[in-house]
Coordinates of C-alpha atoms in Angstrom, one line a residue:
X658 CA 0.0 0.0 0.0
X659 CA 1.3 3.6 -1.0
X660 CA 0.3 7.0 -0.2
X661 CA 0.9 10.4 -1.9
X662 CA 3.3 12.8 -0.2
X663 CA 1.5 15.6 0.4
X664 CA -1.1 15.5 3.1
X665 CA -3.0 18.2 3.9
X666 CA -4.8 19.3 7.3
X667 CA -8.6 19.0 6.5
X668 CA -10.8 21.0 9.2
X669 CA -14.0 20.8 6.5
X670 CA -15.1 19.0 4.0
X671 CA -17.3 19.6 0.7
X672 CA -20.4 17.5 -0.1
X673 CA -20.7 17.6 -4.0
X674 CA -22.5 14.5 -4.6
X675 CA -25.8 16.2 -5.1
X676 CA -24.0 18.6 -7.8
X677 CA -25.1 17.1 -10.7
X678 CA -29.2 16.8 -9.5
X679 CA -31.7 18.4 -11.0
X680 CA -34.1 20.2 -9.4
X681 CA -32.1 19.8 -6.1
X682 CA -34.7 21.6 -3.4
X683 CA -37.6 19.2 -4.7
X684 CA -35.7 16.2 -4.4
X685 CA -34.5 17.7 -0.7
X686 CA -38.2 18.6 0.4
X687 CA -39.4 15.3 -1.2
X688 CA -36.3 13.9 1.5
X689 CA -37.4 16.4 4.2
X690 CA -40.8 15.5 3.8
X691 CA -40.2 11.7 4.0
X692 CA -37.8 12.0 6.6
X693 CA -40.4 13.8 9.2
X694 CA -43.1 10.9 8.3
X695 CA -40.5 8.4 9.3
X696 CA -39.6 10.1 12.6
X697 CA -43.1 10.8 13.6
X698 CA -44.1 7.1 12.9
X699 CA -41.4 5.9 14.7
X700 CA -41.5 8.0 17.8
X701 CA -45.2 6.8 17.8
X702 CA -44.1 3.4 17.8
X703 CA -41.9 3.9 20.6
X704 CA -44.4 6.0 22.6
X705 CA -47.5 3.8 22.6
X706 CA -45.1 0.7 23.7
X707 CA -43.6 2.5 26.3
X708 CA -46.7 3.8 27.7
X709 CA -49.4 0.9 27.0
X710 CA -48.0 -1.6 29.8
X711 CA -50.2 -4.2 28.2
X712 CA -47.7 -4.0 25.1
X713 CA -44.9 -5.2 27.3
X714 CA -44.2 -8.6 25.4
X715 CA -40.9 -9.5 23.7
X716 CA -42.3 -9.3 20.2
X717 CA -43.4 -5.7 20.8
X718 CA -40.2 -4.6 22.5
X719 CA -38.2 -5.7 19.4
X720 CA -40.5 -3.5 17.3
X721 CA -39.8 -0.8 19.7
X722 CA -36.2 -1.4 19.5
X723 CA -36.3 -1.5 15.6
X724 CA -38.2 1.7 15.7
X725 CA -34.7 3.4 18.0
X726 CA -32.5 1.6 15.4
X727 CA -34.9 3.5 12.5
X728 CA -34.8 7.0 13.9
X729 CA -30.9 6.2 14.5
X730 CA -30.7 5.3 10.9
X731 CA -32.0 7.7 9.0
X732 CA -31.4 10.7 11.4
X733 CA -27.6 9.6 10.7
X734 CA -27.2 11.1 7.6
X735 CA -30.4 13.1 6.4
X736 CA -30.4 16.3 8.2
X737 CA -27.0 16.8 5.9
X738 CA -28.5 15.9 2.6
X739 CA -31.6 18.2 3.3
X740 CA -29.4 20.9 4.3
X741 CA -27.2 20.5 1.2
X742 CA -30.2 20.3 -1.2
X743 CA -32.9 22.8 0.4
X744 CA -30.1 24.9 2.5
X745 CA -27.3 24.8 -0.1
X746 CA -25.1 24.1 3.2
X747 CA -22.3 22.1 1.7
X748 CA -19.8 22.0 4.1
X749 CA -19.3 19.5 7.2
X750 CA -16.5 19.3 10.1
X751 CA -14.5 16.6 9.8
X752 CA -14.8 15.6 13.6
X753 CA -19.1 15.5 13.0
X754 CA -18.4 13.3 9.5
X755 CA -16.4 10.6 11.3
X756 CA -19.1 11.0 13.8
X757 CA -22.2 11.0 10.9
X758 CA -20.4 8.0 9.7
X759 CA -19.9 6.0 13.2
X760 CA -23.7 6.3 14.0
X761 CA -24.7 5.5 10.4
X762 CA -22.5 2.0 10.3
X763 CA -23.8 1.6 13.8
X764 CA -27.2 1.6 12.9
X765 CA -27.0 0.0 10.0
X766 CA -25.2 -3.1 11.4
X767 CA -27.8 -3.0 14.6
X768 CA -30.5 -3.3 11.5
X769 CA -29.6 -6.3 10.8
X770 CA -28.9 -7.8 14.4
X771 CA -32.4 -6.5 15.5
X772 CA -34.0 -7.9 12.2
X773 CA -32.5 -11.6 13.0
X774 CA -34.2 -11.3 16.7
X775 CA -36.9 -10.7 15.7
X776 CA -36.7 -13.6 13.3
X777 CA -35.8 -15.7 16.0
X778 CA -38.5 -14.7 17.9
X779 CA -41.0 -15.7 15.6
X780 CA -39.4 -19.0 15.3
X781 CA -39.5 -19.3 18.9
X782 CA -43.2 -18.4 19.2
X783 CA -43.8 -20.9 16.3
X784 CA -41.8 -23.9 17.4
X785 CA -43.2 -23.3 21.5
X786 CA -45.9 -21.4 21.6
X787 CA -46.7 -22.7 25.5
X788 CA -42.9 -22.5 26.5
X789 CA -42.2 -19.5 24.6
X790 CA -42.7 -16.8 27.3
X791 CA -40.6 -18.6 29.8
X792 CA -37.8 -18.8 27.2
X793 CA -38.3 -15.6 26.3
X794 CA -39.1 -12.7 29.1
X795 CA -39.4 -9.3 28.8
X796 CA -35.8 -9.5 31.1
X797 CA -34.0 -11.5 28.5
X798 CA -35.6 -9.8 25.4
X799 CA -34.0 -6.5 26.9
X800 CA -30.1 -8.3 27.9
X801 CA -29.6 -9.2 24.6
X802 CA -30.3 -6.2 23.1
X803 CA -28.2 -4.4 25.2
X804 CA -25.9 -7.2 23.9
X805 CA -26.4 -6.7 20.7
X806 CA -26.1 -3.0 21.0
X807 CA -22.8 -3.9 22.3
X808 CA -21.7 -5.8 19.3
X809 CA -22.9 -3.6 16.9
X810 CA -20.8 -0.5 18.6
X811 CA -18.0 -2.3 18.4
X812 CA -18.4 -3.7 14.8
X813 CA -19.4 0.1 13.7
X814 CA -16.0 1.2 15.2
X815 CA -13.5 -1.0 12.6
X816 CA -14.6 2.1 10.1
X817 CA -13.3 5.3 11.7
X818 CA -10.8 3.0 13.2
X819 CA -9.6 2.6 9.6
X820 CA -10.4 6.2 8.1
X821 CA -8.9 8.1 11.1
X822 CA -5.1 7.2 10.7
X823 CA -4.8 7.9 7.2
X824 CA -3.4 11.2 5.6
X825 CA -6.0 13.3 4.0
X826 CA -5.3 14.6 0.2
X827 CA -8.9 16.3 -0.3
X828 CA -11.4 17.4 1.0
X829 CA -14.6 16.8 -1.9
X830 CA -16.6 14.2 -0.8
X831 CA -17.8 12.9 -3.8
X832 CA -21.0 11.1 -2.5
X833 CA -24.3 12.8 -0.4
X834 CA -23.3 12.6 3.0
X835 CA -20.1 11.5 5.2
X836 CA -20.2 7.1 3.8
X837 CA -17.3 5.5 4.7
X838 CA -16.3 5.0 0.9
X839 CA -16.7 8.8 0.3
X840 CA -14.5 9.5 3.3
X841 CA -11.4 7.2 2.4
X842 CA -11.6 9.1 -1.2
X843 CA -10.4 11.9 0.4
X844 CA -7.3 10.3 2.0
X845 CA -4.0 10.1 0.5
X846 CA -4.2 6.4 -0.4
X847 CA -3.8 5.3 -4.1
X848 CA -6.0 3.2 -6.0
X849 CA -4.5 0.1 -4.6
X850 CA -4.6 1.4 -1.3
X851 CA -8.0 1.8 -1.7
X852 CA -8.9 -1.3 -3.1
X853 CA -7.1 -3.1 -0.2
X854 CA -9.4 -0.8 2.4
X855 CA -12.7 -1.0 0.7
X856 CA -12.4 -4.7 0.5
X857 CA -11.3 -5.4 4.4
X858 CA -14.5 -3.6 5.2
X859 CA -16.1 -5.4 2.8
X860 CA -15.2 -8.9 4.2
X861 CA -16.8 -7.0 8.0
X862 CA -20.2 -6.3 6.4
X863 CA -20.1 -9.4 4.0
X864 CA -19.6 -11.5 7.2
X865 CA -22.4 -9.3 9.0
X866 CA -24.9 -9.6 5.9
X867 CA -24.4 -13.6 5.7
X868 CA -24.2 -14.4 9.4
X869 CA -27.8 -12.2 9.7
X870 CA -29.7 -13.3 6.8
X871 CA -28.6 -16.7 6.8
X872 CA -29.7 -16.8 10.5
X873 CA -33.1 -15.2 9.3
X874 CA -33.8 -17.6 6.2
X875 CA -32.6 -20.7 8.3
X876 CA -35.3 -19.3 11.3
X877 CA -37.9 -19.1 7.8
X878 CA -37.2 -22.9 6.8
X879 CA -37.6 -23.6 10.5
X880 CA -40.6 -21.3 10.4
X881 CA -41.8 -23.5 7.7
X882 CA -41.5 -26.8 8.7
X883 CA -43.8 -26.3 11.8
X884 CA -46.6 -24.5 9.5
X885 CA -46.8 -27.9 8.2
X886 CA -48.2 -29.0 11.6
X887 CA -50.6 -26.1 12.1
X888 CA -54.2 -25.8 11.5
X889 CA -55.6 -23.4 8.6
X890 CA -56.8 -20.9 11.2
X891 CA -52.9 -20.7 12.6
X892 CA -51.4 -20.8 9.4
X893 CA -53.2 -17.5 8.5
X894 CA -51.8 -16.1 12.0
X895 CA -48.5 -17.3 10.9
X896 CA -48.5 -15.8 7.7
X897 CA -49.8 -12.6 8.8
X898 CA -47.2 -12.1 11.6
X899 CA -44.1 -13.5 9.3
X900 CA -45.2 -11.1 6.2
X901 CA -44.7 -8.1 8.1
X902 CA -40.7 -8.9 9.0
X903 CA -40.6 -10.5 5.4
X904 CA -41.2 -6.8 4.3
X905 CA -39.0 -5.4 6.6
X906 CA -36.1 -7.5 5.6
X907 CA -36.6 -6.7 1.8
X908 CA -37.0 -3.3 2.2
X909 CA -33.3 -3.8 4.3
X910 CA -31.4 -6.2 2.4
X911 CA -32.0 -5.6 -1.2
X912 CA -30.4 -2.1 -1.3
X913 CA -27.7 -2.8 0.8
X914 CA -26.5 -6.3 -0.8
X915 CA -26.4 -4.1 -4.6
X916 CA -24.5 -1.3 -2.8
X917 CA -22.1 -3.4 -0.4
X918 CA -21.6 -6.7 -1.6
X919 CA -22.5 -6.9 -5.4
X920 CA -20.0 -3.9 -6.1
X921 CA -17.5 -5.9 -5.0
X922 CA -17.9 -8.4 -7.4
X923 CA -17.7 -6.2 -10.7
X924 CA -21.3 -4.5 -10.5
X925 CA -20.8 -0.9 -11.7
X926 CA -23.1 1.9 -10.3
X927 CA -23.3 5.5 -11.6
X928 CA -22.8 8.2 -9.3
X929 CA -26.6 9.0 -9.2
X930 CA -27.5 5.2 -8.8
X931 CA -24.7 4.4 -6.0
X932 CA -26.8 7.9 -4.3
X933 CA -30.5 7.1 -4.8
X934 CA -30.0 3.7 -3.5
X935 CA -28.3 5.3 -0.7
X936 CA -30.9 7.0 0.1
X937 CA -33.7 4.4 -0.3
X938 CA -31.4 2.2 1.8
X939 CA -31.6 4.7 5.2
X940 CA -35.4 6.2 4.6
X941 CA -37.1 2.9 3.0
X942 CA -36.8 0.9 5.9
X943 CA -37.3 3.7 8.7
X944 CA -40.4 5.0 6.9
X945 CA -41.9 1.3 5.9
X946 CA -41.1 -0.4 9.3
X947 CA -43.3 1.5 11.6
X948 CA -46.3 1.4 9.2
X949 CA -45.8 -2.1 8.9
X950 CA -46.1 -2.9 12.4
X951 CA -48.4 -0.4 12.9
X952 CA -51.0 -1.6 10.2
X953 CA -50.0 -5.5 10.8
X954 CA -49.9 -5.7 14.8
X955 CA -53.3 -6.0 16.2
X956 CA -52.3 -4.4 19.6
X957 CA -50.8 -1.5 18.4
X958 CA -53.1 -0.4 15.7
X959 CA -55.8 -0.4 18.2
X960 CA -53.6 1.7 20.4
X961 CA -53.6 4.2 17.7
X962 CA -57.1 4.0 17.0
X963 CA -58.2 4.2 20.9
X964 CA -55.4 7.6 21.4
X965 CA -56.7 8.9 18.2
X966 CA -60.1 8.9 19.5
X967 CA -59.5 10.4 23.1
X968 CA -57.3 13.4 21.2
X969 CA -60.6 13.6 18.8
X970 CA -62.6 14.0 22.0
X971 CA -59.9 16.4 24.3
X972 CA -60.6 18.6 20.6
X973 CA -64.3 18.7 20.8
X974 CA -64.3 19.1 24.1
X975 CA -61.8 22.6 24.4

């Protein structure tokens, strides 16, 4: 691995990969817009689970914890592409970047631990549905997701760990917001340098994208197998509960296997297609997610419905 000569001390740095959009302040209200829908849905989420007690189950306190990992996600990187688009703020510090891109690997690594719970979860409420709340308490439900936040911060820390020694040449990001691959573009490694970087973190999320969604389809064919054994009336149940995290995981995995894994293998993405699936990758989950569970779990959606009607009636009655 090589390195130029001449580093220089980078304070700011320039967000140009929205330069070549058109129409950039519709496409960042369109962003804005989207972002404050998935916020609100997900602070919802977490609200009503927190404050109905009778919502204190495992299953719901994994939605509630995919709802923090969702307002982590996308609040990770979006404030910066709306104030680059509708602001025309294009500058960022370089301490907040390697910050913007800790808490965006973080979350997106603690997507896919949270999405495997809950897979395992359903497995475990398939497979024993008499034992499954001694196996699984609300004490034990909360441990391991501490543990897995644990994890997940420590996985999330290989990429500054990488970025941050390196000598910095530039200071263009050529992407929309502080990525770990627009970051190392600004340091003084060469193209082989590069190469060598992008593909040891590629071997972390490629190990973090199989491990997960090899643990989720194996809890599916699990899943599966005991469907066999269940009545038509449970089998509706079954597919009803296992169709909402089914559309959860797509809306997760699709984007992010094109963008981290396929590239790796020769796939070539455009500037504007490596960004807009970026972008679907941190506000399609966050804003689908909460409206899934929200339109799909019984319990909650009457939550809504009963707080909707008592803020209908505090209205009338001021």
């Amino acid at each position: 691995m090589s390195f130029q000569n001449a580093s220089i001390r980078v304070t700011e740095l320039i967000i140009d990969g929205f330069d070549t959009t058109e129409n950039p302040v519709l496409v960042g209200v369109v962003i804005l817009i989207v972002y404050i829908v998935a916020v609100l849905a997900n602070i919802v989420n977490v609200f009503i689970i927190i404050y109905d007690k009778k919502l204190h189950k495992p299953m719901h306190l994994l939605i509630c914890n995919l709802a923090v990992v969702d307002l982590l996600y996308c609040s990770s990187a979006s404030p910066t592409m709306i104030g680059v688009l509708v602001a025309g703020v294009k500058t960022i510090s370089y301490v907040p970047c390697i910050i913007q891109m800790y808490l965006f690997n973080l979350a997106g690594v603690m997507e896919a631990f949270a999405l495997s719970f809950m897979a395992f979860d359903r497995l475990l409420a398939i497979s024993r549905p008499f034992q499954y709340h001694s196996y699984l308490t609300n004490v034990r439900t909360l441990v391991l997701t501490y543990v897995l936040w644990i994890v997940a911060c420590g996985f999330a820390a290989v990429f500054p760990a990488i970025v941050i020694p390196l000598p910095r040449c530039y200071s263009v990001l050529q992407y929309t917001f502080c990525s770990y691959g627009a970051v190392m573009r600004t340091t003084c490694a060469d193209s082989h340098a590069l190469n060598y970087y992008f593909n040891l973190t590629a071997i972390v999320i490629f190990s973090i994208s199989f491990c997960t969604f090899g643990f989720i389809c194996l809890s599916y064919v699990g899943i599966l197998y005991f469907v066999k054994f269940s009545s038509n009336n449970d089998k509706m149940k079954i597919g009803s509960t296992c169709l909402s995290h089914l559309i959860v995981v797509t809306c997760y995995y699709v984007p992010m296997f094109v963008i981290a894994i396929l590239t790796r293998f020769g796939v070539v993405l455009t500037l504007k297609e490596r960004n807009g699936l970026l972008i679907g990758m941190i506000l399609g989950p966050s804003v689908v997610n909460p409206f899934v569970y929200c339109l799909r779990t019984k319990e909650i959606k009457n939550e809504i419905i009963h707080m909707f009607k008592k803020f209908r009636h505090l209205i009338r009655f001021w």
